[in-house]
């Protein structure tokens, strides 16, 4: 197995609907953070037009000037010609890398003269044959789906690609053609009124016993727990540690991962500090071949 020694930190696309000022302020702070790789773009719902492609490119240029590697991410569910048009523009450009979150994006990207791409977690790669097929098409980096356990990852032949593991944030469980957030307000998807902007970290759902269950984020369903894989910082199969943005304490989370990777803080101390960065339950069950909502100390 290829030894992965020097870990990088990446910042996933913002999954929620934040206003333009909040987004721009967030990435200004990111420019001064220890993050190495930044993923930009709308991956959940194309109706969220607080920023257009030109705005994302402008932010990307600023982050590049700050020394960050910038990647443009595509939608995870494509339904309309207008969405395909934006995706085509993303896949044709060569100023930034491209994270393909839908097979149509992969097809578009590989049809151009520079076919290299990053496979997003929503492509659902679960076996060696699928991974080898993507390698033959120009795969540079693989964002590992949440459901993979540590042993399964080690069983893959990962030579020739970078491996990126989501290590902090809610798990993206499913996408739907329907908007659940709009439905909770008795609105249709087409007349949603952008109500998801009322929930900057998603709309939490609880069981009848008042326990955290799921989080609704437009057409996306997320876990009610926060996935935490700080222990993977010492895993030789992983190159890049991927952190999902959240409205509160995001840069505190980034700082903790950075200090642990630089051995300025131990993993145990880092875990204690990460627990203080969220009021929600933390989980890592999938990584240990258990139910995803479980926490294995």
GROMACS .gro file of N, CA and C in nm, residues 147-286:
model
  420
  147UNK      N    1  -1.965   0.583   0.387
  147UNK     CA    2  -1.995   0.449   0.438
  147UNK      C    3  -1.875   0.356   0.443
  148UNK      N    4  -1.765   0.394   0.379
  148UNK     CA    5  -1.648   0.306   0.380
  148UNK      C    6  -1.590   0.293   0.521
  149UNK      N    7  -1.550   0.173   0.556
  149UNK     CA    8  -1.479   0.155   0.682
  149UNK      C    9  -1.329   0.156   0.657
  150UNK      N   10  -1.253   0.165   0.763
  150UNK     CA   11  -1.108   0.178   0.751
  150UNK      C   12  -1.046   0.058   0.680
  151UNK      N   13  -1.087  -0.062   0.717
  151UNK     CA   14  -1.028  -0.180   0.656
  151UNK      C   15  -1.060  -0.187   0.508
  152UNK      N   16  -1.183  -0.153   0.470
  152UNK     CA   17  -1.221  -0.155   0.329
  152UNK      C   18  -1.135  -0.060   0.248
  153UNK      N   19  -1.106   0.057   0.304
  153UNK     CA   20  -1.021   0.153   0.234
  153UNK      C   21  -0.881   0.097   0.214
  154UNK      N   22  -0.829   0.029   0.313
  154UNK     CA   23  -0.695  -0.029   0.303
  154UNK      C   24  -0.689  -0.144   0.203
  155UNK      N   25  -0.802  -0.204   0.173
  155UNK     CA   26  -0.805  -0.315   0.077
  155UNK      C   27  -0.799  -0.267  -0.067
  156UNK      N   28  -0.821  -0.138  -0.093
  156UNK     CA   29  -0.815  -0.084  -0.228
  156UNK      C   30  -0.670  -0.067  -0.274
  157UNK      N   31  -0.649  -0.079  -0.405
  157UNK     CA   32  -0.524  -0.035  -0.466
  157UNK      C   33  -0.538   0.113  -0.494
  158UNK      N   34  -0.470   0.195  -0.414
  158UNK     CA   35  -0.485   0.340  -0.421
  158UNK      C   36  -0.368   0.407  -0.492
  159UNK      N   37  -0.287   0.329  -0.559
  159UNK     CA   38  -0.170   0.385  -0.626
  159UNK      C   39  -0.212   0.481  -0.737
  160UNK      N   40  -0.137   0.588  -0.752
  160UNK     CA   41  -0.159   0.682  -0.861
  160UNK      C   42  -0.263   0.788  -0.835
  161UNK      N   43  -0.330   0.785  -0.720
  161UNK     CA   44  -0.430   0.886  -0.689
  161UNK      C   45  -0.412   0.936  -0.546
  162UNK      N   46  -0.470   1.053  -0.519
  162UNK     CA   47  -0.478   1.104  -0.383
  162UNK      C   48  -0.609   1.056  -0.321
  163UNK      N   49  -0.605   1.033  -0.192
  163UNK     CA   50  -0.723   0.987  -0.119
  163UNK      C   51  -0.765   1.094  -0.019
  164UNK      N   52  -0.889   1.138  -0.031
  164UNK     CA   53  -0.942   1.244   0.054
  164UNK      C   54  -1.056   1.188   0.139
  165UNK      N   55  -1.042   1.201   0.269
  165UNK     CA   56  -1.140   1.144   0.362
  165UNK      C   57  -1.217   1.254   0.433
  166UNK      N   58  -1.351   1.255   0.424
  166UNK     CA   59  -1.429   1.350   0.505
  166UNK      C   60  -1.409   1.319   0.653
  167UNK      N   61  -1.359   1.416   0.727
  167UNK     CA   62  -1.324   1.391   0.867
  167UNK      C   63  -1.406   1.474   0.966
  168UNK      N   64  -1.481   1.573   0.916
  168UNK     CA   65  -1.563   1.653   1.007
  168UNK      C   66  -1.684   1.707   0.933
  169UNK      N   67  -1.801   1.690   0.994
  169UNK     CA   68  -1.923   1.746   0.937
  169UNK      C   69  -2.034   1.643   0.928
  170UNK      N   70  -2.151   1.689   0.891
  170UNK     CA   71  -2.265   1.599   0.876
  170UNK      C   72  -2.247   1.510   0.753
  171UNK      N   73  -2.296   1.389   0.764
  171UNK     CA   74  -2.291   1.297   0.651
  171UNK      C   75  -2.402   1.332   0.552
  172UNK      N   76  -2.367   1.339   0.424
  172UNK     CA   77  -2.467   1.355   0.319
  172UNK      C   78  -2.523   1.218   0.287
  173UNK      N   79  -2.651   1.196   0.321
  173UNK     CA   80  -2.710   1.063   0.310
  173UNK      C   81  -2.787   1.041   0.181
  174UNK      N   82  -2.854   1.145   0.129
  174UNK     CA   83  -2.938   1.125   0.011
  174UNK      C   84  -2.973   1.259  -0.052
  175UNK      N   85  -3.005   1.254  -0.183
  175UNK     CA   86  -3.057   1.369  -0.257
  175UNK      C   87  -3.191   1.329  -0.319
  176UNK      N   88  -3.280   1.425  -0.330
  176UNK     CA   89  -3.413   1.398  -0.383
  176UNK      C   90  -3.452   1.505  -0.484
  177UNK      N   91  -3.541   1.470  -0.576
  177UNK     CA   92  -3.594   1.570  -0.668
  177UNK      C   93  -3.686   1.668  -0.596
  178UNK      N   94  -3.734   1.631  -0.478
  178UNK     CA   95  -3.822   1.718  -0.400
  178UNK      C   96  -3.743   1.795  -0.295
  179UNK      N   97  -3.794   1.913  -0.260
  179UNK     CA   98  -3.729   1.995  -0.157
  179UNK      C   99  -3.804   1.977  -0.025
  180UNK      N  100  -3.738   1.913   0.069
  180UNK     CA  101  -3.802   1.886   0.197
  180UNK      C  102  -3.818   2.013   0.281
  181UNK      N  103  -3.723   2.103   0.270
  181UNK     CA  104  -3.732   2.227   0.347
  181UNK      C  105  -3.853   2.308   0.302
  182UNK      N  106  -3.874   2.320   0.171
  182UNK     CA  107  -3.991   2.390   0.121
  182UNK      C  108  -4.120   2.322   0.168
  183UNK      N  109  -4.118   2.190   0.168
  183UNK     CA  110  -4.238   2.115   0.207
  183UNK      C  111  -4.277   2.144   0.352
  184UNK      N  112  -4.180   2.161   0.439
  184UNK     CA  113  -4.212   2.191   0.580
  184UNK      C  114  -4.283   2.324   0.594
  185UNK      N  115  -4.270   2.411   0.493
  185UNK     CA  116  -4.338   2.541   0.493
  185UNK      C  117  -4.460   2.538   0.400
  186UNK      N  118  -4.502   2.418   0.360
  186UNK     CA  119  -4.618   2.401   0.271
  186UNK      C  120  -4.600   2.475   0.139
  187UNK      N  121  -4.477   2.469   0.088
  187UNK     CA  122  -4.447   2.532  -0.040
  187UNK      C  123  -4.393   2.426  -0.136
  188UNK      N  124  -4.411   2.453  -0.265
  188UNK     CA  125  -4.355   2.364  -0.366
  188UNK      C  126  -4.209   2.400  -0.389
  189UNK      N  127  -4.138   2.311  -0.453
  189UNK     CA  128  -3.997   2.338  -0.482
  189UNK      C  129  -3.982   2.460  -0.572
  190UNK      N  130  -4.071   2.474  -0.671
  190UNK     CA  131  -4.060   2.586  -0.765
  190UNK      C  132  -4.098   2.719  -0.702
  191UNK      N  133  -4.176   2.716  -0.593
  191UNK     CA  134  -4.218   2.838  -0.524
  191UNK      C  135  -4.167   2.834  -0.379
  192UNK      N  136  -4.043   2.798  -0.363
  192UNK     CA  137  -3.990   2.773  -0.228
  192UNK      C  138  -3.967   2.900  -0.149
  193UNK      N  139  -3.948   3.014  -0.218
  193UNK     CA  140  -3.919   3.138  -0.147
  193UNK      C  141  -3.785   3.136  -0.076
  194UNK      N  142  -3.699   3.041  -0.114
  194UNK     CA  143  -3.564   3.029  -0.056
  194UNK      C  144  -3.570   3.018   0.097
  195UNK      N  145  -3.665   2.940   0.147
  195UNK     CA  146  -3.681   2.929   0.292
  195UNK      C  147  -3.561   2.860   0.358
  196UNK      N  148  -3.479   2.791   0.279
  196UNK     CA  149  -3.363   2.725   0.339
  196UNK      C  150  -3.262   2.825   0.393
  197UNK      N  151  -3.275   2.954   0.354
  197UNK     CA  152  -3.182   3.053   0.411
  197UNK      C  153  -3.213   3.080   0.559
  198UNK      N  154  -3.325   3.027   0.607
  198UNK     CA  155  -3.357   3.040   0.750
  198UNK      C  156  -3.283   2.938   0.836
  199UNK      N  157  -3.217   2.844   0.768
  199UNK     CA  158  -3.152   2.733   0.839
  199UNK      C  159  -3.006   2.722   0.794
  200UNK      N  160  -2.919   2.809   0.844
  200UNK     CA  161  -2.780   2.815   0.796
  200UNK      C  162  -2.698   2.691   0.827
  201UNK      N  163  -2.748   2.602   0.912
  201UNK     CA  164  -2.684   2.472   0.934
  201UNK      C  165  -2.783   2.358   0.913
  202UNK      N  166  -2.886   2.383   0.832
  202UNK     CA  167  -2.987   2.282   0.804
  202UNK      C  168  -3.098   2.281   0.908
  203UNK      N  169  -3.207   2.214   0.873
  203UNK     CA  170  -3.326   2.204   0.959
  203UNK      C  171  -3.324   2.070   1.032
  204UNK      N  172  -3.304   2.075   1.164
  204UNK     CA  173  -3.289   1.952   1.242
  204UNK      C  174  -3.423   1.882   1.262
  205UNK      N  175  -3.419   1.750   1.253
  205UNK     CA  176  -3.535   1.666   1.283
  205UNK      C  177  -3.503   1.583   1.407
  206UNK      N  178  -3.606   1.559   1.488
  206UNK     CA  179  -3.589   1.476   1.607
  206UNK      C  180  -3.691   1.363   1.607
  207UNK      N  181  -3.659   1.259   1.678
  207UNK     CA  182  -3.752   1.148   1.695
  207UNK      C  183  -3.860   1.187   1.795
  208UNK      N  184  -3.961   1.102   1.811
  208UNK     CA  185  -4.066   1.128   1.911
  208UNK      C  186  -4.010   1.128   2.052
  209UNK      N  187  -3.892   1.068   2.068
  209UNK     CA  188  -3.826   1.069   2.199
  209UNK      C  189  -3.733   1.189   2.213
  210UNK      N  190  -3.743   1.285   2.118
  210UNK     CA  191  -3.666   1.410   2.120
  210UNK      C  192  -3.516   1.387   2.103
  211UNK      N  193  -3.479   1.281   2.031
  211UNK     CA  194  -3.339   1.256   2.002
  211UNK      C  195  -3.306   1.304   1.861
  212UNK      N  196  -3.182   1.353   1.842
  212UNK     CA  197  -3.138   1.396   1.709
  212UNK      C  198  -3.152   1.280   1.611
  213UNK      N  199  -3.208   1.310   1.492
  213UNK     CA  200  -3.233   1.205   1.393
  213UNK      C  201  -3.165   1.238   1.261
  214UNK      N  202  -3.219   1.334   1.189
  214UNK     CA  203  -3.166   1.375   1.060
  214UNK      C  204  -3.167   1.527   1.051
  215UNK      N  205  -3.104   1.579   0.946
  215UNK     CA  206  -3.108   1.721   0.916
  215UNK      C  207  -3.151   1.737   0.771
  216UNK      N  208  -3.249   1.823   0.748
  216UNK     CA  209  -3.298   1.852   0.614
  216UNK      C  210  -3.226   1.976   0.562
  217UNK      N  211  -3.175   1.966   0.440
  217UNK     CA  212  -3.105   2.078   0.377
  217UNK      C  213  -3.151   2.088   0.233
  218UNK      N  214  -3.270   2.146   0.213
  218UNK     CA  215  -3.324   2.153   0.078
  218UNK      C  216  -3.357   2.014   0.027
  219UNK      N  217  -3.295   1.976  -0.086
  219UNK     CA  218  -3.318   1.843  -0.143
  219UNK      C  219  -3.226   1.738  -0.082
  220UNK      N  220  -3.139   1.781   0.008
  220UNK     CA  221  -3.041   1.691   0.068
  220UNK      C  222  -3.084   1.647   0.208
  221UNK      N  223  -3.062   1.520   0.238
  221UNK     CA  224  -3.081   1.469   0.374
  221UNK      C  225  -2.945   1.442   0.435
  222UNK      N  226  -2.922   1.495   0.554
  222UNK     CA  227  -2.795   1.478   0.624
  222UNK      C  228  -2.816   1.403   0.755
  223UNK      N  229  -2.706   1.356   0.810
  223UNK     CA  230  -2.712   1.289   0.939
  223UNK      C  231  -2.740   1.389   1.050
  224UNK      N  232  -2.797   1.340   1.159
  224UNK     CA  233  -2.817   1.425   1.276
  224UNK      C  234  -2.692   1.437   1.360
  225UNK      N  235  -2.595   1.350   1.334
  225UNK     CA  236  -2.468   1.354   1.407
  225UNK      C  237  -2.360   1.422   1.324
  226UNK      N  238  -2.255   1.463   1.391
  226UNK     CA  239  -2.138   1.520   1.324
  226UNK      C  240  -2.032   1.411   1.313
  227UNK      N  241  -1.993   1.379   1.191
  227UNK     CA  242  -1.889   1.278   1.173
  227UNK      C  243  -1.753   1.336   1.212
  228UNK      N  244  -1.679   1.260   1.291
  228UNK     CA  245  -1.548   1.304   1.339
  228UNK      C  246  -1.448   1.191   1.320
  229UNK      N  247  -1.352   1.213   1.230
  229UNK     CA  248  -1.249   1.114   1.204
  229UNK      C  249  -1.110   1.170   1.234
  230UNK      N  250  -1.096   1.239   1.343
  230UNK     CA  251  -0.964   1.294   1.377
  230UNK      C  252  -0.859   1.183   1.385
  231UNK      N  253  -0.900   1.063   1.429
  231UNK     CA  254  -0.803   0.954   1.442
  231UNK      C  255  -0.742   0.914   1.309
  232UNK      N  256  -0.809   0.948   1.197
  232UNK     CA  257  -0.757   0.914   1.065
  232UNK      C  258  -0.637   0.999   1.026
  233UNK      N  259  -0.603   1.095   1.109
  233UNK     CA  260  -0.488   1.180   1.081
  233UNK      C  261  -0.359   1.099   1.078
  234UNK      N  262  -0.361   0.980   1.141
  234UNK     CA  263  -0.244   0.893   1.142
  234UNK      C  264  -0.259   0.774   1.047
  235UNK      N  265  -0.362   0.776   0.962
  235UNK     CA  266  -0.386   0.664   0.871
  235UNK      C  267  -0.304   0.681   0.744
  236UNK      N  268  -0.222   0.583   0.713
  236UNK     CA  269  -0.132   0.593   0.598
  236UNK      C  270  -0.203   0.584   0.464
  237UNK      N  271  -0.331   0.548   0.461
  237UNK     CA  272  -0.403   0.540   0.334
  237UNK      C  273  -0.462   0.675   0.293
  238UNK      N  274  -0.457   0.772   0.382
  238UNK     CA  275  -0.526   0.900   0.360
  238UNK      C  276  -0.426   1.012   0.335
  239UNK      N  277  -0.450   1.090   0.228
  239UNK     CA  278  -0.366   1.206   0.195
  239UNK      C  279  -0.424   1.336   0.247
  240UNK      N  280  -0.557   1.349   0.238
  240UNK     CA  281  -0.623   1.477   0.259
  240UNK      C  282  -0.738   1.459   0.357
  241UNK      N  283  -0.746   1.549   0.454
  241UNK     CA  284  -0.852   1.548   0.555
  241UNK      C  285  -0.953   1.657   0.520
  242UNK      N  286  -1.077   1.618   0.495
  242UNK     CA  287  -1.179   1.709   0.441
  242UNK      C  288  -1.275   1.753   0.551
  243UNK      N  289  -1.286   1.883   0.569
  243UNK     CA  290  -1.372   1.943   0.670
  243UNK      C  291  -1.489   2.011   0.601
  244UNK      N  292  -1.610   1.984   0.648
  244UNK     CA  293  -1.730   2.047   0.592
  244UNK      C  294  -1.762   2.175   0.667
  245UNK      N  295  -1.785   2.286   0.596
  245UNK     CA  296  -1.814   2.413   0.663
  245UNK      C  297  -1.939   2.406   0.750
  246UNK      N  298  -1.933   2.478   0.861
  246UNK     CA  299  -2.049   2.499   0.948
  246UNK      C  300  -2.044   2.644   0.992
  247UNK      N  301  -2.159   2.700   1.031
  247UNK     CA  302  -2.163   2.843   1.058
  247UNK      C  303  -2.086   2.881   1.184
  248UNK      N  304  -2.088   2.795   1.284
  248UNK     CA  305  -2.021   2.828   1.410
  248UNK      C  306  -1.901   2.738   1.432
  249UNK      N  307  -1.792   2.799   1.477
  249UNK     CA  308  -1.671   2.727   1.520
  249UNK      C  309  -1.599   2.653   1.408
  250UNK      N  310  -1.625   2.688   1.283
  250UNK     CA  311  -1.559   2.617   1.174
  250UNK      C  312  -1.408   2.636   1.177
  251UNK      N  313  -1.365   2.757   1.202
  251UNK     CA  314  -1.221   2.784   1.200
  251UNK      C  315  -1.152   2.732   1.325
  252UNK      N  316  -1.229   2.716   1.432
  252UNK     CA  317  -1.175   2.648   1.550
  252UNK      C  318  -1.150   2.501   1.519
  253UNK      N  319  -1.242   2.439   1.446
  253UNK     CA  320  -1.225   2.300   1.404
  253UNK      C  321  -1.101   2.286   1.315
  254UNK      N  322  -1.088   2.377   1.219
  254UNK     CA  323  -0.972   2.374   1.130
  254UNK      C  324  -0.843   2.386   1.209
  255UNK      N  325  -0.840   2.475   1.305
  255UNK     CA  326  -0.720   2.496   1.386
  255UNK      C  327  -0.683   2.370   1.464
  256UNK      N  328  -0.783   2.300   1.517
  256UNK     CA  329  -0.755   2.178   1.593
  256UNK      C  330  -0.693   2.071   1.503
  257UNK      N  331  -0.752   2.050   1.386
  257UNK     CA  332  -0.696   1.951   1.293
  257UNK      C  333  -0.554   1.992   1.252
  258UNK      N  334  -0.533   2.119   1.229
  258UNK     CA  335  -0.401   2.166   1.188
  258UNK      C  336  -0.297   2.142   1.298
  259UNK      N  337  -0.333   2.172   1.420
  259UNK     CA  338  -0.239   2.155   1.531
  259UNK      C  339  -0.208   2.008   1.556
  260UNK      N  340  -0.308   1.922   1.540
  260UNK     CA  341  -0.283   1.779   1.558
  260UNK      C  342  -0.193   1.725   1.447
  261UNK      N  343  -0.218   1.767   1.323
  261UNK     CA  344  -0.134   1.716   1.213
  261UNK      C  345   0.010   1.764   1.225
  262UNK      N  346   0.030   1.880   1.288
  262UNK     CA  347   0.165   1.933   1.309
  262UNK      C  348   0.226   1.882   1.440
  263UNK      N  349   0.154   1.794   1.507
  263UNK     CA  350   0.198   1.734   1.634
  263UNK      C  351   0.219   1.840   1.742
  264UNK      N  352   0.142   1.948   1.731
  264UNK     CA  353   0.142   2.050   1.836
  264UNK      C  354   0.035   2.019   1.941
  265UNK      N  355  -0.045   1.917   1.914
  265UNK     CA  356  -0.152   1.875   2.004
  265UNK      C  357  -0.174   1.726   1.982
  266UNK      N  358  -0.200   1.652   2.087
  266UNK     CA  359  -0.227   1.510   2.074
  266UNK      C  360  -0.368   1.483   2.026
  267UNK      N  361  -0.391   1.363   1.976
  267UNK     CA  362  -0.524   1.327   1.926
  267UNK      C  363  -0.627   1.331   2.038
  268UNK      N  364  -0.593   1.281   2.155
  268UNK     CA  365  -0.689   1.280   2.266
  268UNK      C  366  -0.731   1.421   2.305
  269UNK      N  367  -0.635   1.511   2.314
  269UNK     CA  368  -0.668   1.650   2.347
  269UNK      C  369  -0.750   1.712   2.234
  270UNK      N  370  -0.714   1.680   2.110
  270UNK     CA  371  -0.790   1.731   1.997
  270UNK      C  372  -0.935   1.685   2.000
  271UNK      N  373  -0.957   1.560   2.038
  271UNK     CA  374  -1.094   1.509   2.048
  271UNK      C  375  -1.174   1.585   2.152
  272UNK      N  376  -1.112   1.615   2.263
  272UNK     CA  377  -1.181   1.690   2.369
  272UNK      C  378  -1.220   1.829   2.320
  273UNK      N  379  -1.130   1.893   2.247
  273UNK     CA  380  -1.157   2.028   2.198
  273UNK      C  381  -1.261   2.027   2.086
  274UNK      N  382  -1.258   1.923   2.001
  274UNK     CA  383  -1.358   1.914   1.895
  274UNK      C  384  -1.498   1.896   1.953
  275UNK      N  385  -1.509   1.823   2.062
  275UNK     CA  386  -1.640   1.803   2.125
  275UNK      C  387  -1.699   1.935   2.173
  276UNK      N  388  -1.612   2.033   2.199
  276UNK     CA  389  -1.659   2.164   2.243
  276UNK      C  390  -1.702   2.253   2.126
  277UNK      N  391  -1.677   2.207   2.003
  277UNK     CA  392  -1.707   2.288   1.884
  277UNK      C  393  -1.846   2.262   1.828
  278UNK      N  394  -1.922   2.172   1.890
  278UNK     CA  395  -2.057   2.143   1.843
  278UNK      C  396  -2.145   2.103   1.960
  279UNK      N  397  -2.274   2.134   1.948
  279UNK     CA  398  -2.370   2.092   2.050
  279UNK      C  399  -2.436   1.961   2.010
  280UNK      N  400  -2.399   1.908   1.893
  280UNK     CA  401  -2.463   1.788   1.840
  280UNK      C  402  -2.380   1.663   1.870
  281UNK      N  403  -2.443   1.546   1.870
  281UNK     CA  404  -2.369   1.422   1.892
  281UNK      C  405  -2.263   1.401   1.784
  282UNK      N  406  -2.155   1.337   1.822
  282UNK     CA  407  -2.045   1.307   1.730
  282UNK      C  408  -2.047   1.158   1.700
  283UNK      N  409  -2.013   1.122   1.577
  283UNK     CA  410  -2.016   0.981   1.537
  283UNK      C  411  -1.894   0.945   1.452
  284UNK      N  412  -1.863   0.817   1.449
  284UNK     CA  413  -1.759   0.764   1.360
  284UNK      C  414  -1.784   0.616   1.331
  285UNK      N  415  -1.909   0.573   1.345
  285UNK     CA  416  -1.942   0.432   1.339
  285UNK      C  417  -1.904   0.362   1.210
  286UNK      N  418  -1.931   0.425   1.095
  286UNK     CA  419  -1.900   0.360   0.968
  286UNK      C  420  -1.753   0.321   0.959
   0.00000   0.00000   0.00000
